[in-house]
Coordinates of C-alpha atoms in Angstrom, one line a residue:
Chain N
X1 CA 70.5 98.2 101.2
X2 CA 70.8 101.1 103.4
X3 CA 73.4 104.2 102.0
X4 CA 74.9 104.3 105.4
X5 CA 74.8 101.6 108.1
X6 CA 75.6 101.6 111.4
X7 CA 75.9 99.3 114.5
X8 CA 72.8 101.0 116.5
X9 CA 74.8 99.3 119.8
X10 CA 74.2 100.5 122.4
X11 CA 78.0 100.5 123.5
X12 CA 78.3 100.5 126.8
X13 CA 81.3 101.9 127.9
X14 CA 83.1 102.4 131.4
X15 CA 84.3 106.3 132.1
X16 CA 87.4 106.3 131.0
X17 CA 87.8 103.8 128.6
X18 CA 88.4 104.1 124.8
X19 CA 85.2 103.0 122.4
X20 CA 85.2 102.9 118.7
X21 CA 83.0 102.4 116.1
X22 CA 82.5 102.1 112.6
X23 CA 79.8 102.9 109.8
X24 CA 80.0 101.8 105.9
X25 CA 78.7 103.4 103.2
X26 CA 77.1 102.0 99.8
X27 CA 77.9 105.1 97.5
X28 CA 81.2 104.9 96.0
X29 CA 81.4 108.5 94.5
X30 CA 80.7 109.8 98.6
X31 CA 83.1 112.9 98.8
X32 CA 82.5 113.9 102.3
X33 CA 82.1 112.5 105.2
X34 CA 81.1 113.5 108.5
X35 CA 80.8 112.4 112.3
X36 CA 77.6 114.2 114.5
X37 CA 75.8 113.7 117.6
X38 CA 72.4 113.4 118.4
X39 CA 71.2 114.0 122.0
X40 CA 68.1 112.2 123.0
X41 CA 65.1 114.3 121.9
X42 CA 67.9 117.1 119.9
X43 CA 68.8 118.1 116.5
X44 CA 72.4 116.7 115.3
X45 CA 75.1 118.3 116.1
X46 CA 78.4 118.0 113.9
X47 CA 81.4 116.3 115.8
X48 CA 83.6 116.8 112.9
X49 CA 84.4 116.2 109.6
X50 CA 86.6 113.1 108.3
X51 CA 89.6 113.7 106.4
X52 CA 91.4 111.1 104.0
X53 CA 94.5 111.5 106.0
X54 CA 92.4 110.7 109.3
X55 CA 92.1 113.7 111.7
X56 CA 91.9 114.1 115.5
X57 CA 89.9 116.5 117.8
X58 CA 90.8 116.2 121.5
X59 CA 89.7 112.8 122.3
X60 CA 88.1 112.1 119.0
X61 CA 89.5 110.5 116.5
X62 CA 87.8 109.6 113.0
X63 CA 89.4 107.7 109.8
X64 CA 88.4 107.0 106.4
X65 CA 89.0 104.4 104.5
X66 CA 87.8 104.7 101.1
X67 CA 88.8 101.2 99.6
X68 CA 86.7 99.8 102.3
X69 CA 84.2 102.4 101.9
X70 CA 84.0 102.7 106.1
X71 CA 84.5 105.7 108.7
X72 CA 85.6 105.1 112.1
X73 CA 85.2 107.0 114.9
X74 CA 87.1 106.4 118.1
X75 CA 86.8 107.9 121.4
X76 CA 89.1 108.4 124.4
X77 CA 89.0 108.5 128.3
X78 CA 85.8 109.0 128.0
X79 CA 83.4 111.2 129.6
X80 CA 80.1 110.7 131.0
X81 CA 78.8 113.5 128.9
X82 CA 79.7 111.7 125.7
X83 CA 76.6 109.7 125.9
X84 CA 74.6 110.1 122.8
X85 CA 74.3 108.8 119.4
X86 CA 76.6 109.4 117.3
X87 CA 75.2 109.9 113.5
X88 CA 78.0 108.8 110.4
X89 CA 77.0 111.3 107.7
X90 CA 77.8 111.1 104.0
X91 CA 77.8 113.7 101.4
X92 CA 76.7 113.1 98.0
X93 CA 78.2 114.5 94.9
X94 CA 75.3 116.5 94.3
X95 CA 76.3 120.0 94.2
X96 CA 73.5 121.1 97.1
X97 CA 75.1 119.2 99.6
X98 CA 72.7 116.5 100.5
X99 CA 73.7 114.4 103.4
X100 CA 73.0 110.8 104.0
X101 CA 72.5 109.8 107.5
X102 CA 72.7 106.6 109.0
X103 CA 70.5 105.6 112.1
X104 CA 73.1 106.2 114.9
X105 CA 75.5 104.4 116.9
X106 CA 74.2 104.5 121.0
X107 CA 77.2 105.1 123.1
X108 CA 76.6 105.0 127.2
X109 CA 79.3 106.0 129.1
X110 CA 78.4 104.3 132.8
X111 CA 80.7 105.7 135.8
Chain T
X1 CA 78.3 128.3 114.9
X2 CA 75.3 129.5 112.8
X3 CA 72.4 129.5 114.5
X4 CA 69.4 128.0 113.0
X5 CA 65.9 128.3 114.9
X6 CA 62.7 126.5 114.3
X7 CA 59.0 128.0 115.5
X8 CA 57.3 126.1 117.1
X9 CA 59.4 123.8 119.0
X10 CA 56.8 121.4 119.3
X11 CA 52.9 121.2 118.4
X12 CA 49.6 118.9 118.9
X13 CA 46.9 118.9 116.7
X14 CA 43.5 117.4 115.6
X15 CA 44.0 115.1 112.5
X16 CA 42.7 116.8 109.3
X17 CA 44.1 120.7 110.2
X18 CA 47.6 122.0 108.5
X19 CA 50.7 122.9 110.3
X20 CA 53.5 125.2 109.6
X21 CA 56.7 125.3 111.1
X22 CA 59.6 128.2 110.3
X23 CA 63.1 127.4 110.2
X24 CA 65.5 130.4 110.1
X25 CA 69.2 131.4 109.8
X26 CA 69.8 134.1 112.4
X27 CA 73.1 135.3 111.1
X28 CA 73.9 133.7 107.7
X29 CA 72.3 133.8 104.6
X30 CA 71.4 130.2 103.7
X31 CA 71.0 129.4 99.6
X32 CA 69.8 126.1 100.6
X33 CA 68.0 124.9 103.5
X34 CA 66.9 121.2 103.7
X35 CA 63.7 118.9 105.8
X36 CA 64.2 116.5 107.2
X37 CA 61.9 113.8 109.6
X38 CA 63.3 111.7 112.1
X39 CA 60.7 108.9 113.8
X40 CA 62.3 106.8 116.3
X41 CA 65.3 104.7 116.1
X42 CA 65.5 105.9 113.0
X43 CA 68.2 108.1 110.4
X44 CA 67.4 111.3 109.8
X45 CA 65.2 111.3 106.2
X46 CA 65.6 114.0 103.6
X47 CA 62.0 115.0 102.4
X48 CA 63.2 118.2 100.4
X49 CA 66.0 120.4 99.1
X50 CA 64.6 124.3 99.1
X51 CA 66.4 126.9 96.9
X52 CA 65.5 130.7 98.1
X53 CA 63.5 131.7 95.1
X54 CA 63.0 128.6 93.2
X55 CA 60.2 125.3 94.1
X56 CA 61.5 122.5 96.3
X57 CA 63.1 119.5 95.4
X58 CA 61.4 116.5 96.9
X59 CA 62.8 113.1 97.8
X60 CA 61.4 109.8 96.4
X61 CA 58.0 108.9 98.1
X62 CA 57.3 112.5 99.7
X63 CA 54.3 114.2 98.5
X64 CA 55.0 117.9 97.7
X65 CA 51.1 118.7 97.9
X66 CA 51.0 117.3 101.7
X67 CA 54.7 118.9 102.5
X68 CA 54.0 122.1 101.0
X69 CA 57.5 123.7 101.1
X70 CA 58.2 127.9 100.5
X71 CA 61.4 129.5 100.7
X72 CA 60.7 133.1 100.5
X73 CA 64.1 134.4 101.2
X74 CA 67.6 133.7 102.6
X75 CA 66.9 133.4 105.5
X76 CA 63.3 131.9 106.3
X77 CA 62.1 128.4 104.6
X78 CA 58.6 127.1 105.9
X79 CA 57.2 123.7 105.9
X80 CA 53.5 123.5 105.9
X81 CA 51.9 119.8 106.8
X82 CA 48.7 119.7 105.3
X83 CA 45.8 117.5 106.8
X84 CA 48.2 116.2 109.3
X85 CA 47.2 112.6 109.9
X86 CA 48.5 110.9 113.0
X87 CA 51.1 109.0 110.7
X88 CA 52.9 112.1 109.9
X89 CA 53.7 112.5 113.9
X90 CA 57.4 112.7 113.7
X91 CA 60.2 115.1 114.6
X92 CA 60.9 118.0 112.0
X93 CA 64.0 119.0 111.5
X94 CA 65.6 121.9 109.2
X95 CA 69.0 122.4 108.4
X96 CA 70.4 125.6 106.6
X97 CA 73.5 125.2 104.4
X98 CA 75.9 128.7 104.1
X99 CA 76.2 130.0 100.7
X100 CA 80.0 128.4 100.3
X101 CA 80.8 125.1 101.8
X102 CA 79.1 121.9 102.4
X103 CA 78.8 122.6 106.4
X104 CA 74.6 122.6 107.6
X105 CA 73.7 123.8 110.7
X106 CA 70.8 121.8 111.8
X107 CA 67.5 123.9 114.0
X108 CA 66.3 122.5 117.2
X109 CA 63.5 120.5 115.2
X110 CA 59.8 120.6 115.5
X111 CA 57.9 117.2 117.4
X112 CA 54.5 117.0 115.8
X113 CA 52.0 115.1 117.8
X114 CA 48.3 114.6 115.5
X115 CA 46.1 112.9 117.6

C-alpha cells in the first residue's frame, strides 16, 4: 500500500466552478501535511500547508482530518491557470523532514 | 521564496558515462537538502537525505555507489549518476530544507535522457 494516495483524475472542470479533492494517507504518526502543484514538465511548488483547524488561501481551501487519516483540498471559481497537478504531501516524524508524495491529482480547468 | 537552482537543467548522454548535476541554495543556508526522481505519472521518490558535512542517507532500493551523493557545504549538494544506463532516464529533482522549519524549496529539476 502506497503512504499517500490520490485520485490521479483528471478532473475536468468548467472555469468557474468549485473542484475538490481528496488524498489519504497510511502513516498514522504523519505530523504535517501539505498541498503543492506540479506544472507539466516543473518542480513542485508548495500551495500551502494544512492545518488541523482547516485553513484557507484565497480560493483554496484544504482540511484535515486526522481520524480519517485524509486531506482535502478544494478549489473555487476557478481559473484557467489552475490547471496542474496538484501533489498531497505528508511529513514524517523523522526529524529531517522527509516528505511523502503521492502521485498527483490532474485538475483541467476548460473555459 | 528561497531559491533553489539545479545545473544542468537537462542532459543526454551515452549509456556507460557519469553525470553530475548541482543543486544550490542561492540565499539560505540549507542543513539538509534531499533527491528526489520523478518518471512519469508517477510521485515524487526520495533517493537520499544529505547532511552538509556528513554521508547521505539513502532510501530502500537506491544504490549509493551508482547515486554517488556529496554535500560539501550549505549551500551546494551534488548528485553524480554513475554509468548512467538508459533506465535511470528520469527527472532529477533537489530540494533544500532551511536550517529551522520543515518548509523545502524544491530546484527546477534535472531531465536525464541516456540513450
Amino acid at each position: 500500500r502506497k503512504e499517500v494516495e490520490q485520485d490521479p483524475g483528471p478532473f475536468n472542470v468548467p472555469e468557474g466552478a468549485t473542484v475538490a479533492f481528496n488524498c489519504t494517507y497510511s502513516n498514522s504518526a504523519s505530523q504535517s501535511f501539505f498541498w503543492y502543484r506540479q506544472d507539466c514538465r516543473k518542480e513542485p511548488k508548495l500551495l500551502m500547508s494544512v492545518y488541523s483547524s482547516g485553513n484557507e488561501d484565497g480560493r483554496f481551501t484544504a482540511q484535515l482530518n486526522r481520524a480519517s487519516q485524509y486531506i482535502s483540498l478544494l478549489i473555487r471559481d476557478s481559473k484557467l491557470s489552475d490547471s496542474a497537478t496538484y501533489l498531497c504531501v505528508v511529513a514524517t516524524t523523522d526529524s529531517w523532514g522527509k516528505l511523502q508524495f503521492g502521485a498527483g491529482t490532474q485538475v483541467v480547468v476548460t473555459p | 521564496g528561497a531559491v533553489v537552482s539545479q545545473h544542468p537543467s537537462w542532459v543526454i548522454c551515452k549509456s556507460g558515462t557519469s553525470v553530475k548535476i548541482e543543486c544550490r541554495s542561492l540565499d539560505f543556508q540549507a542543513t539538509t537538502m534531499f533527491w528526489y526522481r520523478q518518471f512519469p505519472k508517477q510521485s515524487l521518490m526520495l533517493m537520499a537525505t544529505s547532511n552538509e558535512g556528513s554521508k547521505a542517507t539513502y532510501e530502500q532500493g537506491v544504490e549509493k555507489d551508482k547515486f554517488l551523493i556529496n554535500h560539501a557545504s550549505l549551500t551546494l549538494s551534488t548528485l553524480t549518476v554513475t554509468s548512467a544506463h538508459p533506465e535511470d532516464s528520469s527527472f532529477y529533482i533537489c530540494s533544500a530544507r532551511l536550517t529551522s522549519g520543515e518548509t523545502q524549496y524544491f530546484g527546477p529539476g534535472t531531465r536525464l535522457l541516456v540513450l
